[in-house]
Short mmCIF file of C-alpha atoms in Angstrom, two decimals:
data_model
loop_
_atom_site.label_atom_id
_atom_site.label_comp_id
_atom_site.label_asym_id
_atom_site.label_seq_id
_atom_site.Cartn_x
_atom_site.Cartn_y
_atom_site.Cartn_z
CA UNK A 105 0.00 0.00 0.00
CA UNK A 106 1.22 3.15 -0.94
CA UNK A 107 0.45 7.04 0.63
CA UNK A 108 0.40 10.27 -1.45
CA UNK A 109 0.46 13.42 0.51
CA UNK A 110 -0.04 17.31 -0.41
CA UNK A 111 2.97 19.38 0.77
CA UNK A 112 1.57 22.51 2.61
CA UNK A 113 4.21 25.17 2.31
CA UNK A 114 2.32 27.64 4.46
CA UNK A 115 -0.14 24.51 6.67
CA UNK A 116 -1.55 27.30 8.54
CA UNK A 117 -3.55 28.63 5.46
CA UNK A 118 -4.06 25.63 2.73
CA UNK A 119 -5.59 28.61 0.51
CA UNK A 120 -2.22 30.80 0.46
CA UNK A 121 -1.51 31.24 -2.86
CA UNK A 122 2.37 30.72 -1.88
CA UNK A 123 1.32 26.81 -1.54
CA UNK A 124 0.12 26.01 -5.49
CA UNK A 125 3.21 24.73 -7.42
CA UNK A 126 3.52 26.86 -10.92
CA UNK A 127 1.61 25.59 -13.63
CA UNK A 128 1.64 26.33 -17.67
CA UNK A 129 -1.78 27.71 -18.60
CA UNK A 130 -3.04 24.25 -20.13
CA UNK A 131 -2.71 23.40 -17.13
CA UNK A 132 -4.32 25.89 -15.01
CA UNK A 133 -7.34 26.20 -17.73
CA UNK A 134 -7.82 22.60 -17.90
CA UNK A 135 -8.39 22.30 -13.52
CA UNK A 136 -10.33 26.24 -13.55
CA UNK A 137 -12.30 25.87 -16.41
CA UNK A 138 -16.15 23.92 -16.61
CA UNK A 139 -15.81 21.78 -19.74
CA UNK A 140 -19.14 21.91 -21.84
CA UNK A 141 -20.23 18.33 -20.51
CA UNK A 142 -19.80 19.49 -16.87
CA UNK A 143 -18.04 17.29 -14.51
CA UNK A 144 -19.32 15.67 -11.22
CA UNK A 145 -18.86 18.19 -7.60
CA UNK A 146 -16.48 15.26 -6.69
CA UNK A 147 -13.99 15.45 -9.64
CA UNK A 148 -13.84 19.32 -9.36
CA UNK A 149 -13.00 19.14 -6.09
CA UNK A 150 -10.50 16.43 -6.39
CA UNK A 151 -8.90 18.07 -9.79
CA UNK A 152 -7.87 21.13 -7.05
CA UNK A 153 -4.87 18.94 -5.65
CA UNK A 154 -2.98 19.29 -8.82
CA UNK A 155 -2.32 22.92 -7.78
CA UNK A 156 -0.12 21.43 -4.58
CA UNK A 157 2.87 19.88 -4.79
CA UNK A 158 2.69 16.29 -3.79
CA UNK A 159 4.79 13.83 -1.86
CA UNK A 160 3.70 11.27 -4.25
CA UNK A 161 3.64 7.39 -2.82
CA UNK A 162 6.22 8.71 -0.34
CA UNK A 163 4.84 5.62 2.31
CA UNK A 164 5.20 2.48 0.80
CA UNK A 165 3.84 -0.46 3.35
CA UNK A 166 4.88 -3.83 2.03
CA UNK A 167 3.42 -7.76 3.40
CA UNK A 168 4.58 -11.20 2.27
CA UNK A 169 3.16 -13.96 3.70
CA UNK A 170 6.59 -15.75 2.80
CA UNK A 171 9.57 -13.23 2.63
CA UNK A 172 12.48 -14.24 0.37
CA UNK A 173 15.23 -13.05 2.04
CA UNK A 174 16.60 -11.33 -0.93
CA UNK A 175 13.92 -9.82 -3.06
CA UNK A 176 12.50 -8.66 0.61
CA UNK A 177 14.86 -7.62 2.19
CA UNK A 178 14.74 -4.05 4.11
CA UNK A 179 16.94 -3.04 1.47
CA UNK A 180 15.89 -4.68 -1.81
CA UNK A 181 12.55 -3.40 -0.93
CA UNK A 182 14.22 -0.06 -0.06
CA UNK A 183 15.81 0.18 -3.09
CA UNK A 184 13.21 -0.76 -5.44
CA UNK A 185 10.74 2.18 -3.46
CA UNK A 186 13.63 4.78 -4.47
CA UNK A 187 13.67 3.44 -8.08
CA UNK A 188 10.07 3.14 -8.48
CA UNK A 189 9.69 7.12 -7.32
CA UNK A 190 12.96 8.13 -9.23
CA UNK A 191 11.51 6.68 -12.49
CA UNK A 192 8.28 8.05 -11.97
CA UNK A 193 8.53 11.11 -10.38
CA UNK A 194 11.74 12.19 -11.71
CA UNK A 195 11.33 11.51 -15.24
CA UNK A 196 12.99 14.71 -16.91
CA UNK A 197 15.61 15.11 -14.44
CA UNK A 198 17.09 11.92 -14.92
CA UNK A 199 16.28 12.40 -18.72
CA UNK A 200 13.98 9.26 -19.25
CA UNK A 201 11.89 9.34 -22.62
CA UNK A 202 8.06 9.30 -22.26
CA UNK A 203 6.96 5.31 -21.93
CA UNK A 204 8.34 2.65 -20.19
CA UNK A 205 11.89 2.56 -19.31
CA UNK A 206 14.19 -0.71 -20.04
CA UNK A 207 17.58 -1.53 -18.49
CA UNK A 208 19.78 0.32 -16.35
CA UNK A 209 20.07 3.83 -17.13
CA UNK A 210 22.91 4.69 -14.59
CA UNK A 211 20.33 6.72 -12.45
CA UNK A 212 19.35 3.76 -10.15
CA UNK A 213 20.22 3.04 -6.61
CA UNK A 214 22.29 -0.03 -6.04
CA UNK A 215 21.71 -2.13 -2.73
CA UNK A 216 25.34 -0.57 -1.57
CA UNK A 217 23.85 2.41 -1.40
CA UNK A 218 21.81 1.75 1.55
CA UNK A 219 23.24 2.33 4.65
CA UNK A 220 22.13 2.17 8.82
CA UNK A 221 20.12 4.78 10.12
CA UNK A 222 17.25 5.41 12.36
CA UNK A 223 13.69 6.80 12.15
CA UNK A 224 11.07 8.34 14.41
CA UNK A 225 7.96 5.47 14.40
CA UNK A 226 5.34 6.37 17.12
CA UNK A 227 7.60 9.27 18.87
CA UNK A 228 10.75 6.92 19.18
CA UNK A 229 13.89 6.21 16.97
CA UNK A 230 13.59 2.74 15.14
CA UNK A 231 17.04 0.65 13.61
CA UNK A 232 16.14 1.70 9.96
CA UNK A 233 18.11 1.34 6.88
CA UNK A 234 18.02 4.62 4.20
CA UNK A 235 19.79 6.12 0.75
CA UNK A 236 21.42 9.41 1.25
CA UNK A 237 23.31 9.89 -1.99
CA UNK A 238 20.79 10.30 -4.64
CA UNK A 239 20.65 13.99 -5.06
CA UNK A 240 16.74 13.65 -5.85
CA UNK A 241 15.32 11.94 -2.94
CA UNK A 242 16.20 10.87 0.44
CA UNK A 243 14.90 7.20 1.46
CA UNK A 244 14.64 5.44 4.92
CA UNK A 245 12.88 2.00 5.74
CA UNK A 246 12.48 0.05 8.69
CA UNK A 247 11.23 -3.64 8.85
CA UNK A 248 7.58 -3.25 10.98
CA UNK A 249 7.40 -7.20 11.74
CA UNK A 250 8.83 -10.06 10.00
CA UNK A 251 6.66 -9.78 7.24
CA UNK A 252 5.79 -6.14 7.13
CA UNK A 253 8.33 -3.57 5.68
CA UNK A 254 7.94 0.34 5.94
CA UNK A 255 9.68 2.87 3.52
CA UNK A 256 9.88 6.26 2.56
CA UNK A 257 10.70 8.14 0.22
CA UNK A 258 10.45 11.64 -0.05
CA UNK A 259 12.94 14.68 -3.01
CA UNK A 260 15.01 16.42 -1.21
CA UNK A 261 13.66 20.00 -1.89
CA UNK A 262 10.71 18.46 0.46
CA UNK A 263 13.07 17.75 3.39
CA UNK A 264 12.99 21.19 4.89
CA UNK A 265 10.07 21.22 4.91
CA UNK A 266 8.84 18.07 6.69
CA UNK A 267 9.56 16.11 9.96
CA UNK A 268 10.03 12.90 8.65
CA UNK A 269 8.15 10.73 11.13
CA UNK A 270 6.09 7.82 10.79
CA UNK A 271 2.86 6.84 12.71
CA UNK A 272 1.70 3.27 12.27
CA UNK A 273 -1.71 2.21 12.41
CA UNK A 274 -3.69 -0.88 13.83
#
């Protein structure tokens, strides 16, 4: 299961102007504007998020009923978050054509990347694993239970901006 959040720049007032990301005018026209067929109170209101920035499927929550110790691994699983929000979120910065990618385009994280490291779960510091080299994003994971792994990733313009803490839920 993956989490999406909106990024609040200014959280004490979601309707500052300061929090909307910059958008061409396609864009802006295509959220603002009623399209002849109309569109549902629902979609309007959900078409508004677009104007935020997003911490897009920065929680990853992962289960296997029968862990292989390699392919889920804290840090195969840790890598493959990173990856999977490098290649998707990343696209032009890493200069990836439009469509699917194949191979290894030199942009990936490699398990020797990740490194020890600790993270604030419920208001105390957990044995975690993260990536700090990718100049993108910043990652941290920590294994919940033995078959329940926790990661995050989050760009690093975000950082500042956030306490990265986790709250897990029952």
């Amino acid at each position: 299961m993956s989490f999406s959040y909106t990024l609040w720049r200014h959280p004490e007032d979601h309707s500052d102007p300061r929090n909307e990301i910059e958008l061409d005018a396609a864009t802006r026209r295509s959220l603002e504007e009623e399209p002849p067929w109309g569109r549902p109170a629902w979609l309007i209101e959900q078409a508004q998020v677009f104007k935020y920035p997003m911490l897009w499927e920065a929680v990853r929550t992962s289960w296997q009923a029968s862990p292989d110790p390699e392919r889920h691994s804290l840090a195969q699983q840790l890598v493959d978050h990173t990856s999977h929000v490098l290649r998707n979120g990343f696209r032009e910065e890493l200069g990836l054509p439009d469509g699917p990618s194949d191979g290894d385009g030199g942009w990936e994280p490699r398990l020797s990347a990740v490194t020890r490291a600790s993270v604030d779960v419920d208001g105390s510091e957990r044995d975690a694993l993260h990536i700090d080299t990718d100049p993108l994003v910043y990652a941290v994971g920590f294994r919940v239970e033995e078959n329940v792994v926790c990661t995050t990733v989050v760009s690093r313009d975000s950082l500042p901006l956030i306490a990265l803490a986790l709250t897990t839920y029952e």
